[in-house]
GROMACS .gro file of C-alpha atoms in nm:
model
  203
    1PRO     CA    1  19.240  -7.105  14.338
    2ASP     CA    2  19.011  -7.388  14.214
    3GLY     CA    3  18.777  -7.299  13.934
    4THR     CA    4  18.520  -7.556  14.037
    5CYS     CA    5  18.455  -7.369  14.367
    6PRO     CA    6  18.427  -7.660  14.591
    7ASN     CA    7  18.385  -7.467  14.910
    8HIS     CA    8  18.098  -7.222  14.845
    9HIS     CA    9  17.956  -7.008  14.580
   10PRO     CA   10  18.223  -6.744  14.474
   11ASP     CA   11  18.042  -6.430  14.580
   12PRO     CA   12  18.262  -6.199  14.788
   13SER     CA   13  17.972  -5.974  14.896
   14VAL     CA   14  17.837  -6.262  15.108
   15GLU     CA   15  18.002  -6.237  15.456
   16HIS     CA   16  17.986  -6.609  15.513
   17ASN     CA   17  18.200  -6.678  15.202
   18LEU     CA   18  18.494  -6.472  15.354
   19GLN     CA   19  18.519  -6.686  15.662
   20ASP     CA   20  18.818  -6.888  15.549
   21ILE     CA   21  19.017  -6.584  15.434
   22LYS     CA   22  18.929  -6.390  15.752
   23GLU     CA   23  19.070  -6.678  15.956
   24LEU     CA   24  19.390  -6.675  15.747
   25LEU     CA   25  19.420  -6.294  15.770
   26ALA     CA   26  19.401  -6.307  16.149
   27THR     CA   27  19.723  -6.503  16.175
   28ASP     CA   28  19.918  -6.408  15.861
   29GLY     CA   29  19.912  -6.079  15.672
   30ASP     CA   30  19.761  -5.733  15.698
   31ILE     CA   31  19.533  -5.726  15.380
   32ALA     CA   32  19.346  -5.987  15.187
   33PHE     CA   33  19.145  -5.999  14.875
   34ALA     CA   34  18.856  -6.223  14.765
   35TYR     CA   35  18.721  -6.235  14.410
   36ASP     CA   36  18.400  -6.360  14.239
   37GLY     CA   37  18.414  -6.643  13.981
   38ASP     CA   38  18.526  -6.421  13.683
   39ALA     CA   39  18.728  -6.183  13.897
   40ASP     CA   40  18.547  -5.858  13.809
   41ARG     CA   41  18.433  -5.806  14.184
   42ILE     CA   42  18.649  -5.777  14.482
   43ALA     CA   43  18.627  -5.794  14.858
   44VAL     CA   44  18.907  -5.620  15.048
   45LEU     CA   45  18.967  -5.712  15.409
   46THR     CA   46  19.200  -5.572  15.676
   47HIS     CA   47  19.219  -5.660  16.047
   48LYS     CA   48  18.953  -5.382  16.114
   49ASN     CA   49  18.762  -5.336  15.785
   50ASN     CA   50  18.563  -5.504  15.515
   51ILE     CA   51  18.623  -5.230  15.271
   52LYS     CA   52  18.323  -5.176  15.035
   53GLY     CA   53  18.347  -5.036  14.693
   54ASP     CA   54  18.250  -4.679  14.781
   55MET     CA   55  18.534  -4.655  15.046
   56MET     CA   56  18.771  -4.817  14.794
   57ALA     CA   57  18.680  -4.525  14.543
   58LEU     CA   58  18.802  -4.283  14.812
   59LEU     CA   59  19.126  -4.462  14.842
   60TYR     CA   60  19.194  -4.471  14.468
   61SER     CA   61  19.097  -4.101  14.448
   62MET     CA   62  19.357  -3.982  14.705
   63LYS     CA   63  19.641  -3.959  14.457
   64MET     CA   64  19.448  -3.861  14.157
   65ASP     CA   65  19.427  -3.517  14.008
   66ARG     CA   66  19.067  -3.397  14.010
   67PRO     CA   67  18.918  -3.734  13.934
   68THR     CA   68  18.559  -3.776  13.798
   69VAL     CA   69  18.411  -4.078  13.967
   70ILE     CA   70  18.081  -4.249  13.895
   71GLY     CA   71  17.905  -4.425  14.176
   72GLU     CA   72  17.585  -4.603  14.214
   73VAL     CA   73  17.279  -4.503  14.427
   74LYS     CA   74  17.381  -4.745  14.704
   75CYS     CA   75  17.714  -4.562  14.755
   76SER     CA   76  17.750  -4.361  15.076
   77GLN     CA   77  17.687  -3.986  15.078
   78VAL     CA   78  18.028  -3.943  15.238
   79MET     CA   79  18.177  -4.074  14.920
   80TYR     CA   80  18.000  -3.825  14.704
   81ASP     CA   81  18.084  -3.532  14.957
   82GLU     CA   82  18.453  -3.625  14.976
   83LEU     CA   83  18.486  -3.674  14.595
   84ASP     CA   84  18.336  -3.321  14.538
   85LYS     CA   85  18.610  -3.188  14.754
   86ILE     CA   86  18.888  -3.316  14.520
   87GLY     CA   87  18.708  -3.369  14.194
   88LYS     CA   88  18.355  -3.472  14.094
   89GLY     CA   89  18.125  -3.755  14.197
   90ILE     CA   90  17.837  -3.860  13.964
   91MET     CA   91  17.555  -4.088  14.100
   92TYR     CA   92  17.403  -4.323  13.851
   93LYS     CA   93  17.204  -4.647  13.825
   94THR     CA   94  17.327  -4.976  13.984
   95GLY     CA   95  17.449  -5.236  13.751
   96HIS     CA   96  17.785  -5.281  13.585
   97SER     CA   97  17.648  -5.246  13.227
   98ASN     CA   98  17.503  -4.916  13.324
   99LEU     CA   99  17.815  -4.797  13.470
  100LYS     CA  100  18.020  -4.903  13.171
  101VAL     CA  101  17.785  -4.695  12.953
  102LYS     CA  102  17.809  -4.397  13.180
  103ILE     CA  103  18.200  -4.413  13.183
  104GLN     CA  104  18.188  -4.385  12.799
  105GLU     CA  105  17.944  -4.112  12.798
  106THR     CA  106  18.144  -3.888  13.067
  107ASN     CA  107  18.498  -4.023  13.015
  108ALA     CA  108  18.504  -4.050  13.387
  109THR     CA  109  18.840  -4.147  13.556
  110PHE     CA  110  18.672  -4.458  13.708
  111ALA     CA  111  18.337  -4.603  13.854
  112CYS     CA  112  18.245  -4.809  14.146
  113GLU     CA  113  17.961  -5.014  14.294
  114VAL     CA  114  17.947  -5.100  14.672
  115SER     CA  115  17.949  -5.472  14.566
  116GLY     CA  116  18.315  -5.441  14.457
  117HIS     CA  117  18.284  -5.382  14.086
  118ILE     CA  118  18.560  -5.116  14.009
  119PHE     CA  119  18.587  -4.987  13.660
  120PHE     CA  120  18.909  -4.801  13.584
  121ASN     CA  121  18.930  -4.567  13.273
  122ASP     CA  122  19.267  -4.408  13.344
  123ARG     CA  123  19.515  -4.587  13.133
  124TYR     CA  124  19.270  -4.875  13.109
  125PHE     CA  125  18.951  -4.984  12.938
  126GLY     CA  126  18.680  -4.878  13.143
  127PHE     CA  127  18.566  -5.221  13.265
  128ASP     CA  128  18.568  -5.392  13.595
  129ASP     CA  129  18.891  -5.579  13.679
  130ALA     CA  130  18.923  -5.692  14.036
  131LEU     CA  131  19.296  -5.807  13.977
  132LEU     CA  132  19.384  -5.457  13.875
  133ALA     CA  133  19.181  -5.309  14.167
  134ALA     CA  134  19.385  -5.532  14.407
  135ALA     CA  135  19.718  -5.428  14.241
  136LYS     CA  136  19.627  -5.060  14.284
  137LEU     CA  137  19.533  -5.102  14.649
  138VAL     CA  138  19.858  -5.288  14.721
  139GLY     CA  139  20.036  -4.980  14.573
  140ILE     CA  140  19.833  -4.746  14.793
  141ALA     CA  141  19.899  -4.959  15.090
  142VAL     CA  142  20.276  -4.956  15.036
  143LYS     CA  143  20.282  -4.564  15.007
  144LEU     CA  144  20.061  -4.535  15.326
  145ASP     CA  145  20.287  -4.777  15.522
  146ALA     CA  146  20.599  -4.552  15.421
  147LYS     CA  147  20.420  -4.273  15.619
  148ASN     CA  148  20.327  -4.517  15.908
  149GLU     CA  149  19.953  -4.490  15.796
  150THR     CA  150  19.692  -4.744  15.702
  151PHE     CA  151  19.360  -4.770  15.531
  152THR     CA  152  19.208  -4.757  15.868
  153SER     CA  153  19.396  -4.428  15.956
  154GLU     CA  154  19.262  -4.288  15.639
  155PHE     CA  155  18.900  -4.379  15.710
  156LYS     CA  156  18.926  -4.226  16.060
  157LYS     CA  157  18.978  -3.887  15.893
  158LEU     CA  158  18.620  -3.921  15.723
  159PRO     CA  159  18.296  -3.828  15.874
  160LYS     CA  160  18.131  -4.135  16.046
  161THR     CA  161  17.909  -4.353  15.821
  162PHE     CA  162  17.622  -4.564  15.926
  163VAL     CA  163  17.562  -4.851  15.683
  164THR     CA  164  17.331  -5.147  15.675
  165PRO     CA  165  17.393  -5.451  15.467
  166GLU     CA  166  17.208  -5.493  15.147
  167GLU     CA  167  16.868  -5.651  15.229
  168LYS     CA  168  16.726  -5.876  14.949
  169VAL     CA  169  16.362  -5.935  14.990
  170PRO     CA  170  16.221  -6.230  14.786
  171VAL     CA  171  15.917  -6.145  14.554
  172LYS     CA  172  15.780  -6.269  14.240
  173GLU     CA  173  15.951  -6.130  13.926
  174SER     CA  174  15.620  -6.024  13.795
  175GLU     CA  175  15.553  -5.810  14.108
  176LYS     CA  176  15.876  -5.648  14.189
  177PHE     CA  177  15.831  -5.325  13.963
  178VAL     CA  178  15.470  -5.298  14.077
  179ILE     CA  179  15.581  -5.306  14.452
  180LEU     CA  180  15.867  -5.062  14.401
  181ASP     CA  181  15.650  -4.810  14.207
  182LYS     CA  182  15.405  -4.813  14.494
  183ILE     CA  183  15.678  -4.760  14.740
  184ILE     CA  184  15.826  -4.467  14.535
  185GLU     CA  185  15.489  -4.313  14.496
  186ASP     CA  186  15.409  -4.331  14.871
  187LEU     CA  187  15.761  -4.196  14.978
  188LEU     CA  188  15.758  -3.904  14.737
  189LYS     CA  189  15.452  -3.774  14.916
  190THR     CA  190  15.668  -3.722  15.236
  191TYR     CA  191  16.005  -3.678  15.061
  192PRO     CA  192  15.939  -3.489  14.738
  193LYS     CA  193  16.307  -3.434  14.686
  194ALA     CA  194  16.409  -3.778  14.703
  195LEU     CA  195  16.628  -3.905  14.422
  196THR     CA  196  16.460  -4.146  14.177
  197ILE     CA  197  16.765  -4.224  13.957
  198ASP     CA  198  16.732  -4.597  14.022
  199GLY     CA  199  16.451  -4.692  14.278
  200ILE     CA  200  16.444  -4.419  14.542
  201ARG     CA  201  16.711  -4.273  14.765
  202ILE     CA  202  16.630  -4.038  15.058
  203GLU     CA  203  16.897  -3.812  15.199
   0.00000   0.00000   0.00000
């Protein structure tokens, strides 16, 4: 690691920034981790997957006893459906400050964002720590390997998800809420039961 980040901005959610680690993983290893500048976000790569935060949440939950997990509105419905089979999933606003508050309010086991913020509250402090997230995943990988299973084999047991990458549309700061309010107003006419926890989510 070089804290001056000479190669690119340290954002593991940008696919281009993972190119070097993907090339290394292709020839040496089975799992790779990439972190942002302050190591509170993580990208997890295998030969077949770029594992997002909502899918990490399901891996962490496998060995927990009735976990309560807070996710954000961008997390997949599969995550919430599967969590509800073994514990409880709570959907809340995007943003690590929002999730930290919600963890304290609900005393949830942990929280996650698709971006790779993972906040552990079981034997930890309820904040996002990508190094701890990686260590826990290594432990899960070792246990799966002992049964000749992998992260990929675990994901194959889940319903198929269709996911698009996050699209960021440039708008003026003064206009963004006006635009979003108009979009929400229009969509609620067609989808009156859409969720408006944070923006709008149509299921």
